Structure formats: C-alpha cells, structure tokens
GROMACS .gro file of C-alpha atoms in nm:
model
  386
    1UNK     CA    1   7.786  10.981   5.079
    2UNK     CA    2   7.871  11.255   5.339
    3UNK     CA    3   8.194  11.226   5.495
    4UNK     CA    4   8.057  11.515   5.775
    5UNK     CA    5   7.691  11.497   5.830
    6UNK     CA    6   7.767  11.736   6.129
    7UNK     CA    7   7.940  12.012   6.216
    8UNK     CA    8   7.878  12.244   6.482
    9UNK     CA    9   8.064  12.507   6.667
   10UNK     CA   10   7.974  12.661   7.078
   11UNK     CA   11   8.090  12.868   7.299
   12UNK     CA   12   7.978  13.016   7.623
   13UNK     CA   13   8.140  13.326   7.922
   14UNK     CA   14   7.983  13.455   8.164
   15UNK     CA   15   8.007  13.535   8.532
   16UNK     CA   16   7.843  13.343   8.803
   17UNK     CA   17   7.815  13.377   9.163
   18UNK     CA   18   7.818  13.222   9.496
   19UNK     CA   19   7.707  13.288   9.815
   20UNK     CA   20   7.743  12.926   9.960
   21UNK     CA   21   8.072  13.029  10.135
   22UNK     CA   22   8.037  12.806  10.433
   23UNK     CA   23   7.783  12.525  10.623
   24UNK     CA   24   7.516  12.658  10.786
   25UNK     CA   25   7.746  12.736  11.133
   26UNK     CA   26   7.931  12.975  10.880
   27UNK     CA   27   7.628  13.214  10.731
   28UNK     CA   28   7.559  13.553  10.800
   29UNK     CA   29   7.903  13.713  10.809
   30UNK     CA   30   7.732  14.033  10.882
   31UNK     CA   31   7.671  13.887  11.268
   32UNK     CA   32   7.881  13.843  11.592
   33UNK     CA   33   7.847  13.505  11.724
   34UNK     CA   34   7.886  13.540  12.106
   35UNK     CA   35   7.864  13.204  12.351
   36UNK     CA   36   7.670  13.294  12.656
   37UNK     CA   37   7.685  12.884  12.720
   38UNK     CA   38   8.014  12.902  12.886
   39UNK     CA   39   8.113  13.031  13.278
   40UNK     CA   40   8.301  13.341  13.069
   41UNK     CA   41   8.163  13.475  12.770
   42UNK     CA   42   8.361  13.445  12.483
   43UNK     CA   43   8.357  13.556  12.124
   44UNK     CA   44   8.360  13.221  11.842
   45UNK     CA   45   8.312  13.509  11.544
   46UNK     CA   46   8.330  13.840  11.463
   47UNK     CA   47   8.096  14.056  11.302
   48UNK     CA   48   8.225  14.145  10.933
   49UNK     CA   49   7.950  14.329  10.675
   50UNK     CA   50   8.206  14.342  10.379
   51UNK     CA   51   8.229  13.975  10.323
   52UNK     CA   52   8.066  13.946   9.970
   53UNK     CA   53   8.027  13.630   9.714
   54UNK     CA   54   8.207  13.454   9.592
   55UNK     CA   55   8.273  13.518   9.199
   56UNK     CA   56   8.366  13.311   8.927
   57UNK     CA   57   8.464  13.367   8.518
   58UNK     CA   58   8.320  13.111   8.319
   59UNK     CA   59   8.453  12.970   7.964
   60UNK     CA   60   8.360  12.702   7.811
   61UNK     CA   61   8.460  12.629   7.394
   62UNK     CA   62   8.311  12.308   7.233
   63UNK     CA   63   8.281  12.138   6.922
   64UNK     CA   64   8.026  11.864   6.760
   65UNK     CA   65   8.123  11.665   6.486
   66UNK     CA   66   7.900  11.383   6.282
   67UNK     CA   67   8.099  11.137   6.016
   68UNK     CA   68   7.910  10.923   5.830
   69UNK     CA   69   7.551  10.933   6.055
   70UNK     CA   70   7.717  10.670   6.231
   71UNK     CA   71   7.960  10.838   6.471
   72UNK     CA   72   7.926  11.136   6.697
   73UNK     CA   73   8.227  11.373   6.861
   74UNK     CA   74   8.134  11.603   7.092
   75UNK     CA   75   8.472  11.819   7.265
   76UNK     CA   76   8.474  12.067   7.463
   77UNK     CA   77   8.753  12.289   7.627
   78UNK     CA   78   8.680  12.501   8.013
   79UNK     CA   79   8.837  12.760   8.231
   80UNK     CA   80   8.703  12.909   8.562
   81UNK     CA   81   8.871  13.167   8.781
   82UNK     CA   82   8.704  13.230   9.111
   83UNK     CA   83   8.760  13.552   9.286
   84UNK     CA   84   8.650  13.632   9.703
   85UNK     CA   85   8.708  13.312   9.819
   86UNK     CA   86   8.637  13.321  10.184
   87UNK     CA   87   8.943  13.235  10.432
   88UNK     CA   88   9.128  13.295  10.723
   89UNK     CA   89   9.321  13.558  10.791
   90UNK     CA   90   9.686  13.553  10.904
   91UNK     CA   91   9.629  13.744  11.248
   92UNK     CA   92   9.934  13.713  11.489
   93UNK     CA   93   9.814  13.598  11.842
   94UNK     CA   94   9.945  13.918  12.006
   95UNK     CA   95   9.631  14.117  11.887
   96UNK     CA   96   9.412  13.893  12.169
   97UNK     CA   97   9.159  13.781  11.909
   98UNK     CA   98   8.961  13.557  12.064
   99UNK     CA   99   8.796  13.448  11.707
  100UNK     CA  100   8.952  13.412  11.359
  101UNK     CA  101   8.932  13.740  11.137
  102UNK     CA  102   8.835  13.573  10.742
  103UNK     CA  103   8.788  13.787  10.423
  104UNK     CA  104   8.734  13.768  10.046
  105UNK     CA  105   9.111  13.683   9.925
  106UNK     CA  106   9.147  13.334   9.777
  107UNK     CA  107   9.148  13.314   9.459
  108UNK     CA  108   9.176  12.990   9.217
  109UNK     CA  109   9.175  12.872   8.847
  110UNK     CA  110   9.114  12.577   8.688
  111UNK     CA  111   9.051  12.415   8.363
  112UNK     CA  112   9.019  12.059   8.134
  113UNK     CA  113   8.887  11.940   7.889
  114UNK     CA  114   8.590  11.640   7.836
  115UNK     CA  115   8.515  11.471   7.502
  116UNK     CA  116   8.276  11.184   7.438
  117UNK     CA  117   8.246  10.971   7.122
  118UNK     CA  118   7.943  10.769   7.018
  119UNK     CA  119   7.899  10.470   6.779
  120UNK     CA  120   7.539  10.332   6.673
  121UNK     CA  121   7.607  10.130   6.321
  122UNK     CA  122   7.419   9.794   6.216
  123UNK     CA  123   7.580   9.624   5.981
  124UNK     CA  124   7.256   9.444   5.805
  125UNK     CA  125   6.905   9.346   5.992
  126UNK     CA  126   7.122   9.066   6.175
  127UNK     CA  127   7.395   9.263   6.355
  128UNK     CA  128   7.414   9.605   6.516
  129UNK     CA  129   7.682   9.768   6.757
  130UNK     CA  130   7.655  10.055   6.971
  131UNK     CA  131   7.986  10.214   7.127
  132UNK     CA  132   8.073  10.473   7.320
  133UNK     CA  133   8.409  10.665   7.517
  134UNK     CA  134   8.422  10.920   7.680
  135UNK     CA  135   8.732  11.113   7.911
  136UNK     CA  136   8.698  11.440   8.164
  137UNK     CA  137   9.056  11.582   8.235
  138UNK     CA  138   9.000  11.892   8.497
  139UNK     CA  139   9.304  12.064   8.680
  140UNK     CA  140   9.245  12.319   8.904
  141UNK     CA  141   9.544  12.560   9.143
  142UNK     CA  142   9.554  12.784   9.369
  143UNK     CA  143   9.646  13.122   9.266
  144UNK     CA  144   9.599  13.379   9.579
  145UNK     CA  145   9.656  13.151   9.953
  146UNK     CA  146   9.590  13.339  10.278
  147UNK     CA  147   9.922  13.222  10.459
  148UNK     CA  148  10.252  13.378  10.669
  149UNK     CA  149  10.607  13.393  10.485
  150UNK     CA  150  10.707  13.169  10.487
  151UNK     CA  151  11.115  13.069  10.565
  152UNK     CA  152  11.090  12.765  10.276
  153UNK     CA  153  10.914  12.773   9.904
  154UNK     CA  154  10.760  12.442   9.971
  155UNK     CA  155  10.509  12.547  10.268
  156UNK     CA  156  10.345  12.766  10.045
  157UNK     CA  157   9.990  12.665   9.879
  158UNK     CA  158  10.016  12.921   9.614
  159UNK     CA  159  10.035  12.735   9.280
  160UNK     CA  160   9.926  12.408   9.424
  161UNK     CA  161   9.647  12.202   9.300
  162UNK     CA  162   9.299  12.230   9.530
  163UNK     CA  163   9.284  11.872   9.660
  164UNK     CA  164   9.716  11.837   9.688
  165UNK     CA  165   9.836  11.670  10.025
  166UNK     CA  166  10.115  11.774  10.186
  167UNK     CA  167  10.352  11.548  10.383
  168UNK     CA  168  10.668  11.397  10.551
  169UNK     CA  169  10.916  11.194  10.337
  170UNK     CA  170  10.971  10.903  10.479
  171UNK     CA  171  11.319  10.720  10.434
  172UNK     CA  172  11.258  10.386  10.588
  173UNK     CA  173  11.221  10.223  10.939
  174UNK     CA  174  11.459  10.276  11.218
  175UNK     CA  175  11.704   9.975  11.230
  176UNK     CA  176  11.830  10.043  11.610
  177UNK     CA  177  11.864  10.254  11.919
  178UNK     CA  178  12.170  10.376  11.720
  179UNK     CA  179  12.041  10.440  11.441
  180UNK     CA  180  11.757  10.677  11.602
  181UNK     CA  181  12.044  10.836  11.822
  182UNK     CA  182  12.232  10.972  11.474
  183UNK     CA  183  11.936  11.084  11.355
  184UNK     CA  184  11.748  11.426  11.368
  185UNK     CA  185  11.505  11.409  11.676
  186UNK     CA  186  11.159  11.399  11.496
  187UNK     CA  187  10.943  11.567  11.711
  188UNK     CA  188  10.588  11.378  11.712
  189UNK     CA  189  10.601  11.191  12.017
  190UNK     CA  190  10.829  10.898  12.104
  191UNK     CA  191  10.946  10.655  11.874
  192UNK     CA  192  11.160  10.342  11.899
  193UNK     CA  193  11.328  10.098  11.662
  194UNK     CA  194  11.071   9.967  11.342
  195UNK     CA  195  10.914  10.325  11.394
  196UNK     CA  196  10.897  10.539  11.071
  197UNK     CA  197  11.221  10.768  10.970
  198UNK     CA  198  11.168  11.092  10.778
  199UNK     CA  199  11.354  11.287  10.608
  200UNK     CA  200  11.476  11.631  10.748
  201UNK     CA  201  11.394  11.867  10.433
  202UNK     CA  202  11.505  12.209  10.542
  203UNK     CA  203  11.825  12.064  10.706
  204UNK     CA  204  11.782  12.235  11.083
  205UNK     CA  205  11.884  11.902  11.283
  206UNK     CA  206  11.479  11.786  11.405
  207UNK     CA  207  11.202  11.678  11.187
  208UNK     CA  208  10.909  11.899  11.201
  209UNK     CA  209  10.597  12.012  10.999
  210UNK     CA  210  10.850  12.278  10.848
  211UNK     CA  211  10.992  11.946  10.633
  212UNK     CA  212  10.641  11.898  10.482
  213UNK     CA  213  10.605  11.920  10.106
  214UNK     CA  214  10.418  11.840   9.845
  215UNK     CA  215  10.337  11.452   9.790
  216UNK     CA  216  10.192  11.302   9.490
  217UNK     CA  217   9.869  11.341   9.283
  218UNK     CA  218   9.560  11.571   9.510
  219UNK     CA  219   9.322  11.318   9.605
  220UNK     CA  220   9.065  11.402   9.326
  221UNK     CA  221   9.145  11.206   8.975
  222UNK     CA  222   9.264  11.438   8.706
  223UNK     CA  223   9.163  11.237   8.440
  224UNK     CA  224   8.792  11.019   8.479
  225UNK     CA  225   8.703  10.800   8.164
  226UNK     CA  226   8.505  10.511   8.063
  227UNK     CA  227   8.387  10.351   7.765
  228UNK     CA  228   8.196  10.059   7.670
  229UNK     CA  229   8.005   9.884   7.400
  230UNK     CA  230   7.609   9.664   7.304
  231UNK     CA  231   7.649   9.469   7.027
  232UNK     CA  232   7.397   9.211   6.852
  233UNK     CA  233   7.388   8.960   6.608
  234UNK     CA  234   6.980   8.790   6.552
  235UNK     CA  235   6.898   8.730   6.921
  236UNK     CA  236   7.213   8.729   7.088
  237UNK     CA  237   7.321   9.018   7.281
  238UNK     CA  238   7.641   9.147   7.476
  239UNK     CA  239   7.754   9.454   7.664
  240UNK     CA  240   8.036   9.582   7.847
  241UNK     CA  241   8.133   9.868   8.042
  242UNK     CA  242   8.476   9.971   8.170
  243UNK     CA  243   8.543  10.284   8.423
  244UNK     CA  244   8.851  10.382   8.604
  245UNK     CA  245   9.046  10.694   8.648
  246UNK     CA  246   9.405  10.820   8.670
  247UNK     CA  247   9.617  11.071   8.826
  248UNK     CA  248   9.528  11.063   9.183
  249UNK     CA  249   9.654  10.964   9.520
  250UNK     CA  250   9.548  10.862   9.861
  251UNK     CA  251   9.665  10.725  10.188
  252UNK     CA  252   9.628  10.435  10.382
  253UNK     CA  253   9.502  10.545  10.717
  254UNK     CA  254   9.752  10.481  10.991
  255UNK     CA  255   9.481  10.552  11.249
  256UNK     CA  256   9.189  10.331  11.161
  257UNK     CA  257   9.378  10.020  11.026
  258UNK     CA  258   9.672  10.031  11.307
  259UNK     CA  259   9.618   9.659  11.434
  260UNK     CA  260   9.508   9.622  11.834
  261UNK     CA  261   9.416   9.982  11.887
  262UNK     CA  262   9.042  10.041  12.039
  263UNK     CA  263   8.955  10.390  11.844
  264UNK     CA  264   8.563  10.361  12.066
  265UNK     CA  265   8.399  10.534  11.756
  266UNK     CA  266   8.029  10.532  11.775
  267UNK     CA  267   7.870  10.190  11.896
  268UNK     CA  268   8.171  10.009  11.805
  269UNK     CA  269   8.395   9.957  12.141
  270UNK     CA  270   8.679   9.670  12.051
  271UNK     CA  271   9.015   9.647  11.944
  272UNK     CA  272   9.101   9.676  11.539
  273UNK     CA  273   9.170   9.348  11.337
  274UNK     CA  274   9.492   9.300  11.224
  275UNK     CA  275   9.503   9.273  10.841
  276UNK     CA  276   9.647   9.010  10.663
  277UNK     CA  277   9.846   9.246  10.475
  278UNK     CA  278  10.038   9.401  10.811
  279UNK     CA  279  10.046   9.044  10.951
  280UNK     CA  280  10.228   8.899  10.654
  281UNK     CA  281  10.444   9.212  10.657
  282UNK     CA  282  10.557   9.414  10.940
  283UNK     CA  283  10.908   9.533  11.148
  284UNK     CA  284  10.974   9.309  11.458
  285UNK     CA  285  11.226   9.176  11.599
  286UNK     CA  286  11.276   8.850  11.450
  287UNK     CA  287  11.198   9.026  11.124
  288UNK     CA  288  11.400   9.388  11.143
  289UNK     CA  289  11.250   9.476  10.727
  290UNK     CA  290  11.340   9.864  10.740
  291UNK     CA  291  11.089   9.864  10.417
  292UNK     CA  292  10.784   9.640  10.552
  293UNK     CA  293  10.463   9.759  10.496
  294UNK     CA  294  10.357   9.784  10.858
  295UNK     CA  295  10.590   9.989  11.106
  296UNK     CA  296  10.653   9.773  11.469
  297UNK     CA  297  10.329   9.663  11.611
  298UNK     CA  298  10.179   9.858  11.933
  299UNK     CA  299   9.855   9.848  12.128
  300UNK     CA  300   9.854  10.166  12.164
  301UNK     CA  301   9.871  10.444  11.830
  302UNK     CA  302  10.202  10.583  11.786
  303UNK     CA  303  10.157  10.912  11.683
  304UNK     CA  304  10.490  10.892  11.487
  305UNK     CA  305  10.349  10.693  11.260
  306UNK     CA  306  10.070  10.845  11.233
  307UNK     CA  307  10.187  11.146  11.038
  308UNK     CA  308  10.068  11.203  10.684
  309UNK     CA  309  10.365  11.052  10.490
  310UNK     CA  310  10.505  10.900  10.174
  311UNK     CA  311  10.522  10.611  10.393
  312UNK     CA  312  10.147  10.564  10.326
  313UNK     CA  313  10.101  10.731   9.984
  314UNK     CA  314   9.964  10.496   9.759
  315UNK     CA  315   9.874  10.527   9.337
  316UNK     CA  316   9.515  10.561   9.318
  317UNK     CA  317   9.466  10.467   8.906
  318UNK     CA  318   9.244  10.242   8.858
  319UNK     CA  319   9.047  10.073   8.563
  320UNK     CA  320   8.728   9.856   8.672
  321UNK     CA  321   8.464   9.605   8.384
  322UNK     CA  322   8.235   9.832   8.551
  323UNK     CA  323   7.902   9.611   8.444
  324UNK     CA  324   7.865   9.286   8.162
  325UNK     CA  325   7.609   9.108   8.001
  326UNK     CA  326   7.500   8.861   7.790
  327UNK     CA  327   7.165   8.764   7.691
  328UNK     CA  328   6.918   8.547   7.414
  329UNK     CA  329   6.593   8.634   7.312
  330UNK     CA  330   6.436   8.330   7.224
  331UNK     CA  331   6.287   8.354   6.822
  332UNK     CA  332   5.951   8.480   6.834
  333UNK     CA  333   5.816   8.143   6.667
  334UNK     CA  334   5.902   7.925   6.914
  335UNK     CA  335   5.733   8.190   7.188
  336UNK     CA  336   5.393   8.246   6.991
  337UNK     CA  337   5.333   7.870   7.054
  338UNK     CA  338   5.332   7.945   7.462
  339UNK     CA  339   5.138   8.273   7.414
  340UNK     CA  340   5.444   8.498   7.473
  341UNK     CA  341   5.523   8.807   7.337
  342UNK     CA  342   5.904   8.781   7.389
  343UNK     CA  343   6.124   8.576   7.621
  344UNK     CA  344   6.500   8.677   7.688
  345UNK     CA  345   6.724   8.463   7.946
  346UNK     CA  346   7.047   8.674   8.029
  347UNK     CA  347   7.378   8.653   8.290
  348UNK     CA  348   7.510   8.943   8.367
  349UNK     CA  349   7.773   9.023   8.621
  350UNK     CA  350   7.907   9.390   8.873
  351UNK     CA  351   8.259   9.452   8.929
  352UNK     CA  352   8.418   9.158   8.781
  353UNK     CA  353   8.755   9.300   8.710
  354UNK     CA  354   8.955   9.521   8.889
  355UNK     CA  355   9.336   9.638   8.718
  356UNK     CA  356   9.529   9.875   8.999
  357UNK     CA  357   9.856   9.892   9.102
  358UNK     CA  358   9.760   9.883   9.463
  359UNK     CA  359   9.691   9.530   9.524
  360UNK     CA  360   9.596   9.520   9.938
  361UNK     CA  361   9.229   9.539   9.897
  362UNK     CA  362   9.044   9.741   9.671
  363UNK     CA  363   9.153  10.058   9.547
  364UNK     CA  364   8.812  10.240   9.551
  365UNK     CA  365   8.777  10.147   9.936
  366UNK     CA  366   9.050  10.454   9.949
  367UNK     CA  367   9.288  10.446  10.270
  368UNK     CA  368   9.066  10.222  10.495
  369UNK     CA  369   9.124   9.836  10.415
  370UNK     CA  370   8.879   9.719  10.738
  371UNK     CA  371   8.598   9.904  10.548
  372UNK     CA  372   8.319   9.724  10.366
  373UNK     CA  373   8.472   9.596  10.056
  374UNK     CA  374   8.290   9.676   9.659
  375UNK     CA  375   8.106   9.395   9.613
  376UNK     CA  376   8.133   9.153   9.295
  377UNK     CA  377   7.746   9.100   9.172
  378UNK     CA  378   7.660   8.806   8.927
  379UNK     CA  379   7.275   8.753   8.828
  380UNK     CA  380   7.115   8.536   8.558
  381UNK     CA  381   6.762   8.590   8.491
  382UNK     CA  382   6.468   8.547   8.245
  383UNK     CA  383   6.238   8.821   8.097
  384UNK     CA  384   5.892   8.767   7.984
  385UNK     CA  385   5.626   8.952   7.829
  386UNK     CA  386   5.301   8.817   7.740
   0.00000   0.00000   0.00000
C-alpha cells in the first residue's frame, strides 16, 4: 500500500491593492474639508490629489501531502509588504496648519505560516475516529513610521510589530511621603503614597512619555491553534474541541474597573463595583503592599494610575475545551418497534475548561473584569426522526 497517496506543490505572487485608506470621514483625499458650522471658519483637512492606494506584494508557498488515504497535511508559508500606507505627517506647529498634512509613506511587512492536519480512519464497521489540528503563526512590523527624531531608540515605531503597546515601567507602589520626595517627579497629575512608581528610562530626573518603551506581546496573538477530535465505537459517540492562542498581551483597564468612580457612559449613571480581586488586594494604610494588585483606593480616577503600564500588563495565552459531546443512538431494532427511524440522546457542554495564567476573571473578557463574563453552556437533549 501507498505510503503517499498525495503530493502536491502551490504557489501564488501577485500585487493587490487598496483604496480603503480610512472610514468614511477620511475618503476623497482629493477634497478640502472646510467647517462653516463654527463662529470662525476653520480648515479640518486639506485638499491633497496625490494620495494614491495603498499597495501590497503578495506570496504565498504551500504544500499538500496524503499518507496512507487516511491523513491529510496541508502547509503553507506567506509574506506581504504593503507600500503607501496613508499617515500623518510630521509638520512642526510653526507652519500655522490648521489641519494635519498625511501622505503615502508607511510601509509594513509581515509574514507566518498556517498548517492544518486531518485524520478520518475507522478501524472496522464498529469504530471510526476523525481528528484534526491546525496552527496560524502571523508576524507582522513596521518598516517605514512617519515620526520626529527622535532623542532615544526606544520612541521609535520603526521595526515594531503593528499591534505593539508602548508603556511606563512600573517599579512598585510608593511606600511614603519620603519615598515620593526622592523620587523623580512623574508628571501625570498628583500622586500620593500606594500610587504607582515608574521607572525613569532616559535618566533626566521626571518621568514622562519620553520613558515609554516597548511592553510585551502586541495585542493580536501570534500564534492561533486548535485541534480536536469525533470518535465512535457502534452507537456511542464523543467529540472534543480545544482552542486557545499564545503570544499576546493586554491590559487591565485602570479606567473602567477603578472601584467608586462614576465614568456616566451612555444610560449607565452610578458608581463602579469594586471587584473582589482589588478588594482582597489593594495598598492602604493598614495594608502598605508596595506590590498589591490594586494601587490606594480613590473616588475619584487618578490619572497616575491611569497610564498604560507594566503595572497592568497581563499574559494573554490561553487554551479553552472550546465545545464537548457525548451521545447514543439507540440500535435501530429497538426503534423500528416505536416507528422511528433513529433516536440519539446526547450531553454536550460550551466552555467547560479554561487553562490561563491570568486567573482574575476570564482571559478572553480582555482588560475589563466588570464586563459580561463567557458563559459556560451545558445541554442534554434527544433527537428523533421518524
């Protein structure tokens, strides 16, 4: 018998374009926009008739692979570099613009890899499996950044992944009055004792958004995978699915979980609950933790806090039984004698295990724990057909 019952080689380049350079506010480069709605008429974009698409190169290599008509490997290797991205250009103020000037000059790349594998193999008339993995790994930089000189390396976006945060270091919390006064002013508003302390990167004395760097994973996953299985054996029946995904970060927002603060979004006009998490583990001053969780309590936001931080960087990997089932379908002998075609009771359950390093609420909720939580689902049911 064939070892390889498939073999088969792709490949595709091209160029594509893109004229999707903006929301709908943003089209039509080629026209002023000029607000009459105001008491003096001002200017909120300039006409420019050289914008252009945006351009991409394409690549993509792949291979398919059969072994034994029971398994199936498909792989398949892709680059992109895009050309004219639309931004911003670095106009000083002294040239009285009253608009911002943008232009084709970004440019990124990016490229990964996805492979899937298949199984579908029954052993006799009795049992049967069905399998199947599969794993996307995608990175993606920027190569050309609209941006100043700037004085430090770090401030730069040039060579930084697409979704990458930027951020404060944060050391710990702020033990005393002492403590803050032998410690570079941090200039984000006023802070006391249990507030956050960051670091001061570039070594000038204050703590600024000149100390920001680069902090963990970007937000979107590198690597997204899942794989699962169906298997048999006469009428009983089970399947399981796992998903999860690795290499990304996100942040717990400071703004929208701070405990006692009344953010009046939309219809909803009341103070935030305090989560367990922060109660359980926060600076006062009975309880002067310079590594709790939760920074001193306020009722009102502390913008010092507030700052995108390691403070609040969190792992986002996660691996989730997506979906499982198991079911009987009752022999067709004992069915015939109620007039029924087939009959097939099953229990099958939705989110049922979560494995994450980040154990406050659930990872997939992102940076908001008083969100509406994943919910676990568990059904049982029976299926006829007459």
């Amino acid at each position: 018998r064939n070892m390889v019952n498939k073999l088969k080689l792709k490949g595709t380049y091209g160029l594509a374009g893109n004229d999707a350079m903006g929301d709908e506010n943003t089209r039509f480069y080629y026209l002023s926009l000029v607000n009459l709605q105001n008491e003096n008429i001002t200017i909120d974009r300039y006409a420019n008739d050289q914008i252009t698409w945006e351009t991409s190169k394409k690549m993509d290599i792949g291979i398919e692979i059969g072994l034994f008509d029971k398994i199936e490997i498909q792989a398949d290797y892709f680059s992109e570099y895009r050309t004219n991205i639309v931004q911003a250009r670095n106009v000083p103020s002294t040239m009285g613009l009253q608009a911002k000037l943008e232009s084709n000059v970004g440019e990124t790349s990016s490229h990964g890899f996805e492979a899937s594998m298949d199984l579908n193999h029954s052993f006799n008339k009795d049992a049967w499996i069905q399998a199947r993995a599969n794993i996307t790994y995608a990175v993606g930089k920027f190569e050309v950044f609209e941006e100043p000189k700037y004085p430090y390396p770090w401030l730069s976006w040039v060579g930084l992944p697409v979704t990458q945060k930027t951020g404060l270091v944060a050391e710990r919390l702020f033990v005393d009055e002492a403590d803050i006064a032998n410690s570079p002013k941090q200039m984000f508003g006023e802070y006391l004792p249990g507030d956050i302390k960051y670091m001061d990167i570039n070594g000038d004395g204050k703590i600024d958004k000149q100390d920001c760097v680069p902090i963990g994973y970007p937000t979107t996953p590198n690597v997204i995978y899942g794989f699962g299985f169906s298997s048999g054996y006469r009428g009983l029946d089970f399947s399981m699915f796992f998903q999860g995904s690795a290499q990304s970060s996100f942040f717990i927002d400071p703004v929208n979980t701070a405990p006692f603060i009344n953010l009046k979004a939309g219809y909803r006009d009341s103070e935030n609950a305090m989560l367990k998490a922060w109660a359980d583990n926060h600076w006062s001053e009975s309880n002067r933790d310079i590594y709790a969780l939760w920074p001193r309590l306020s009722n009102t936001l502390v913008n010092n806090n507030s700052q995108t931080s390691t403070w609040f960087l969190r792992d986002g990997t996660f691996l989730r039984l997506k979906s499982a089932e198991i079911g009987y379908t009752f022999p067709s002998q004992w069915t015939k004698k109620v007039k029924i075609n087939t009959a097939r009771l099953y229990f099958s359950g939705n989110n049922l295990l979560l494995f994450s390093k980040f154990k406050l609420w659930d990872v997939e909720m992102g940076g908001n724990g008083l969100g509406y939580p994943i919910q676990r689902v568990l059904n049982i049911g029976l299926t006829v057909n007459f």
